[in-house]
């Protein structure tokens, strides 16, 4: 049996981080080059051929359009190369769900694309990086990973990009899935899927845009006024996402400002888990809002950016995009 050929695209993050001490809490992300990481992984005896490419060496708080463009280009090249069976993106955990979701929306559900990171730097006691990396290799090299869209592997679990979120600041098992939990469980020796691929042969939902329009997230809180809405519009935001209270609500003055904003508005929730449904807490039909459904604010922002970039401006069409799973 031929060993799968996996292309590794490195962007930095904690998985490539170094603290300079096994006991030190602070660290610097992106200090270990992809060649060293691949050599360490190959020394484990993984049943895969790995080739590494350095895309960036930053913490994921600094990941943005430039890095996303480079990742999209490299993944497109890997899809076009018959000798590549899957792709792994090493990534910081803070914005991994946003990168995964953007790639998921703009890539066909073909060869596996797996994002992986770590909660502890490589030289820390109990570092999880190499185990997560070995797990990602097993997933990316598995034929049954195809047709599932972009995946995130963390903490011995496999998540869909549409579901995954970071739910803790420092714990090893910091990632969760909503509304679905993990798609499967993985360790360096085995991989168990909980069901068949849901999207075999699906094309990309969106073309890769020339640029992403500015969309701001307005975070709701008690005793809030409409100033953040006006500031976002003054900064040139072409859409707004409300990280709302509870079921996507906000003080009356904020709701009024959003209704008069003149740009698409998506209601999501600052609550960690739950769905924001249409016309439940507010009259979305009357106000002209879109309900984010199961997407959290940061993922709602990515989807709204792509909709605006494609020229979608009808609320019904936007809502249909948010309703789709």
PDB file of N, CA and C in Angstrom, residues 74-110:
ATOM      1  N   UNK A  74      -1.809  27.987  -2.151  1.00  0.00           N
ATOM      2  CA  UNK A  74      -1.096  26.722  -1.922  1.00  0.00           C
ATOM      3  C   UNK A  74      -2.052  25.534  -1.930  1.00  0.00           C
ATOM      4  N   UNK A  75      -3.240  25.705  -1.351  1.00  0.00           N
ATOM      5  CA  UNK A  75      -4.204  24.595  -1.333  1.00  0.00           C
ATOM      6  C   UNK A  75      -4.718  24.306  -2.736  1.00  0.00           C
ATOM      7  N   UNK A  76      -4.931  25.356  -3.530  1.00  0.00           N
ATOM      8  CA  UNK A  76      -5.334  25.155  -4.922  1.00  0.00           C
ATOM      9  C   UNK A  76      -4.263  24.374  -5.681  1.00  0.00           C
ATOM     10  N   UNK A  77      -2.993  24.704  -5.440  1.00  0.00           N
ATOM     11  CA  UNK A  77      -1.898  23.973  -6.086  1.00  0.00           C
ATOM     12  C   UNK A  77      -1.900  22.506  -5.651  1.00  0.00           C
ATOM     13  N   UNK A  78      -2.161  22.265  -4.374  1.00  0.00           N
ATOM     14  CA  UNK A  78      -2.185  20.887  -3.877  1.00  0.00           C
ATOM     15  C   UNK A  78      -3.342  20.103  -4.484  1.00  0.00           C
ATOM     16  N   UNK A  79      -4.494  20.766  -4.651  1.00  0.00           N
ATOM     17  CA  UNK A  79      -5.638  20.105  -5.281  1.00  0.00           C
ATOM     18  C   UNK A  79      -5.314  19.724  -6.727  1.00  0.00           C
ATOM     19  N   UNK A  80      -4.529  20.558  -7.391  1.00  0.00           N
ATOM     20  CA  UNK A  80      -4.214  20.313  -8.799  1.00  0.00           C
ATOM     21  C   UNK A  80      -3.094  19.293  -8.982  1.00  0.00           C
ATOM     22  N   UNK A  81      -2.408  18.948  -7.914  1.00  0.00           N
ATOM     23  CA  UNK A  81      -1.275  18.026  -7.977  1.00  0.00           C
ATOM     24  C   UNK A  81      -1.751  16.612  -7.649  1.00  0.00           C
ATOM     25  N   UNK A  82      -1.739  15.743  -8.628  1.00  0.00           N
ATOM     26  CA  UNK A  82      -2.207  14.372  -8.420  1.00  0.00           C
ATOM     27  C   UNK A  82      -1.338  13.603  -7.426  1.00  0.00           C
ATOM     28  N   UNK A  83      -0.142  14.098  -7.175  1.00  0.00           N
ATOM     29  CA  UNK A  83       0.740  13.427  -6.235  1.00  0.00           C
ATOM     30  C   UNK A  83       0.502  13.794  -4.787  1.00  0.00           C
ATOM     31  N   UNK A  84      -0.393  14.736  -4.526  1.00  0.00           N
ATOM     32  CA  UNK A  84      -0.700  15.165  -3.159  1.00  0.00           C
ATOM     33  C   UNK A  84      -2.065  14.601  -2.768  1.00  0.00           C
ATOM     34  N   UNK A  85      -2.113  13.917  -1.628  1.00  0.00           N
ATOM     35  CA  UNK A  85      -3.353  13.283  -1.177  1.00  0.00           C
ATOM     36  C   UNK A  85      -4.124  14.114  -0.161  1.00  0.00           C
ATOM     37  N   UNK A  86      -3.456  15.008   0.532  1.00  0.00           N
ATOM     38  CA  UNK A  86      -4.125  15.819   1.538  1.00  0.00           C
ATOM     39  C   UNK A  86      -3.246  16.973   1.963  1.00  0.00           C
ATOM     40  N   UNK A  87      -3.851  17.916   2.673  1.00  0.00           N
ATOM     41  CA  UNK A  87      -3.156  19.135   3.096  1.00  0.00           C
ATOM     42  C   UNK A  87      -3.367  19.329   4.591  1.00  0.00           C
ATOM     43  N   UNK A  88      -2.294  19.715   5.284  1.00  0.00           N
ATOM     44  CA  UNK A  88      -2.369  20.110   6.690  1.00  0.00           C
ATOM     45  C   UNK A  88      -1.911  21.554   6.798  1.00  0.00           C
ATOM     46  N   UNK A  89      -2.672  22.364   7.530  1.00  0.00           N
ATOM     47  CA  UNK A  89      -2.285  23.731   7.834  1.00  0.00           C
ATOM     48  C   UNK A  89      -2.006  23.806   9.325  1.00  0.00           C
ATOM     49  N   UNK A  90      -0.745  24.098   9.707  1.00  0.00           N
ATOM     50  CA  UNK A  90      -0.455  24.334  11.118  1.00  0.00           C
ATOM     51  C   UNK A  90      -0.790  25.787  11.424  1.00  0.00           C
ATOM     52  N   UNK A  91      -1.481  26.028  12.545  1.00  0.00           N
ATOM     53  CA  UNK A  91      -2.124  27.321  12.748  1.00  0.00           C
ATOM     54  C   UNK A  91      -2.266  27.581  14.246  1.00  0.00           C
ATOM     55  N   UNK A  92      -2.169  28.840  14.640  1.00  0.00           N
ATOM     56  CA  UNK A  92      -2.502  29.203  16.002  1.00  0.00           C
ATOM     57  C   UNK A  92      -3.966  28.942  16.285  1.00  0.00           C
ATOM     58  N   UNK A  93      -4.290  28.748  17.557  1.00  0.00           N
ATOM     59  CA  UNK A  93      -5.647  28.336  17.911  1.00  0.00           C
ATOM     60  C   UNK A  93      -6.630  29.496  18.026  1.00  0.00           C
ATOM     61  N   UNK A  94      -6.133  30.722  18.224  1.00  0.00           N
ATOM     62  CA  UNK A  94      -7.052  31.829  18.502  1.00  0.00           C
ATOM     63  C   UNK A  94      -8.003  32.124  17.349  1.00  0.00           C
ATOM     64  N   UNK A  95      -7.534  32.021  16.122  1.00  0.00           N
ATOM     65  CA  UNK A  95      -8.389  32.307  14.961  1.00  0.00           C
ATOM     66  C   UNK A  95      -8.497  31.115  14.015  1.00  0.00           C
ATOM     67  N   UNK A  96      -8.177  29.928  14.503  1.00  0.00           N
ATOM     68  CA  UNK A  96      -8.226  28.741  13.641  1.00  0.00           C
ATOM     69  C   UNK A  96      -9.621  28.526  13.078  1.00  0.00           C
ATOM     70  N   UNK A  97     -10.656  28.784  13.883  1.00  0.00           N
ATOM     71  CA  UNK A  97     -12.017  28.541  13.398  1.00  0.00           C
ATOM     72  C   UNK A  97     -12.382  29.481  12.255  1.00  0.00           C
ATOM     73  N   UNK A  98     -11.826  30.698  12.261  1.00  0.00           N
ATOM     74  CA  UNK A  98     -12.126  31.645  11.186  1.00  0.00           C
ATOM     75  C   UNK A  98     -11.414  31.264   9.889  1.00  0.00           C
ATOM     76  N   UNK A  99     -10.134  30.904   9.990  1.00  0.00           N
ATOM     77  CA  UNK A  99      -9.407  30.451   8.806  1.00  0.00           C
ATOM     78  C   UNK A  99     -10.038  29.193   8.226  1.00  0.00           C
ATOM     79  N   UNK A 100     -10.374  28.250   9.092  1.00  0.00           N
ATOM     80  CA  UNK A 100     -10.983  27.002   8.622  1.00  0.00           C
ATOM     81  C   UNK A 100     -12.303  27.279   7.915  1.00  0.00           C
ATOM     82  N   UNK A 101     -13.133  28.148   8.464  1.00  0.00           N
ATOM     83  CA  UNK A 101     -14.442  28.452   7.888  1.00  0.00           C
ATOM     84  C   UNK A 101     -14.302  29.164   6.555  1.00  0.00           C
ATOM     85  N   UNK A 102     -13.376  30.127   6.458  1.00  0.00           N
ATOM     86  CA  UNK A 102     -13.156  30.816   5.193  1.00  0.00           C
ATOM     87  C   UNK A 102     -12.707  29.839   4.111  1.00  0.00           C
ATOM     88  N   UNK A 103     -11.768  28.965   4.435  1.00  0.00           N
ATOM     89  CA  UNK A 103     -11.305  27.982   3.454  1.00  0.00           C
ATOM     90  C   UNK A 103     -12.410  26.988   3.110  1.00  0.00           C
ATOM     91  N   UNK A 104     -13.190  26.606   4.090  1.00  0.00           N
ATOM     92  CA  UNK A 104     -14.279  25.657   3.854  1.00  0.00           C
ATOM     93  C   UNK A 104     -15.304  26.219   2.874  1.00  0.00           C
ATOM     94  N   UNK A 105     -15.606  27.498   3.002  1.00  0.00           N
ATOM     95  CA  UNK A 105     -16.600  28.127   2.136  1.00  0.00           C
ATOM     96  C   UNK A 105     -16.095  28.357   0.718  1.00  0.00           C
ATOM     97  N   UNK A 106     -14.780  28.366   0.531  1.00  0.00           N
ATOM     98  CA  UNK A 106     -14.208  28.745  -0.763  1.00  0.00           C
ATOM     99  C   UNK A 106     -13.429  27.617  -1.431  1.00  0.00           C
ATOM    100  N   UNK A 107     -13.491  26.407  -0.869  1.00  0.00           N
ATOM    101  CA  UNK A 107     -12.848  25.250  -1.476  1.00  0.00           C
ATOM    102  C   UNK A 107     -13.879  24.150  -1.703  1.00  0.00           C
ATOM    103  N   UNK A 108     -13.763  23.387  -2.789  1.00  0.00           N
ATOM    104  CA  UNK A 108     -14.624  22.209  -2.941  1.00  0.00           C
ATOM    105  C   UNK A 108     -14.284  21.174  -1.879  1.00  0.00           C
ATOM    106  N   UNK A 109     -15.260  20.330  -1.567  1.00  0.00           N
ATOM    107  CA  UNK A 109     -15.058  19.308  -0.537  1.00  0.00           C
ATOM    108  C   UNK A 109     -14.372  18.097  -1.147  1.00  0.00           C
ATOM    109  N   UNK A 110     -13.138  18.298  -1.590  1.00  0.00           N
ATOM    110  CA  UNK A 110     -12.391  17.236  -2.246  1.00  0.00           C
ATOM    111  C   UNK A 110     -11.329  16.656  -1.339  1.00  0.00           C
TER     112      UNK A 110
END
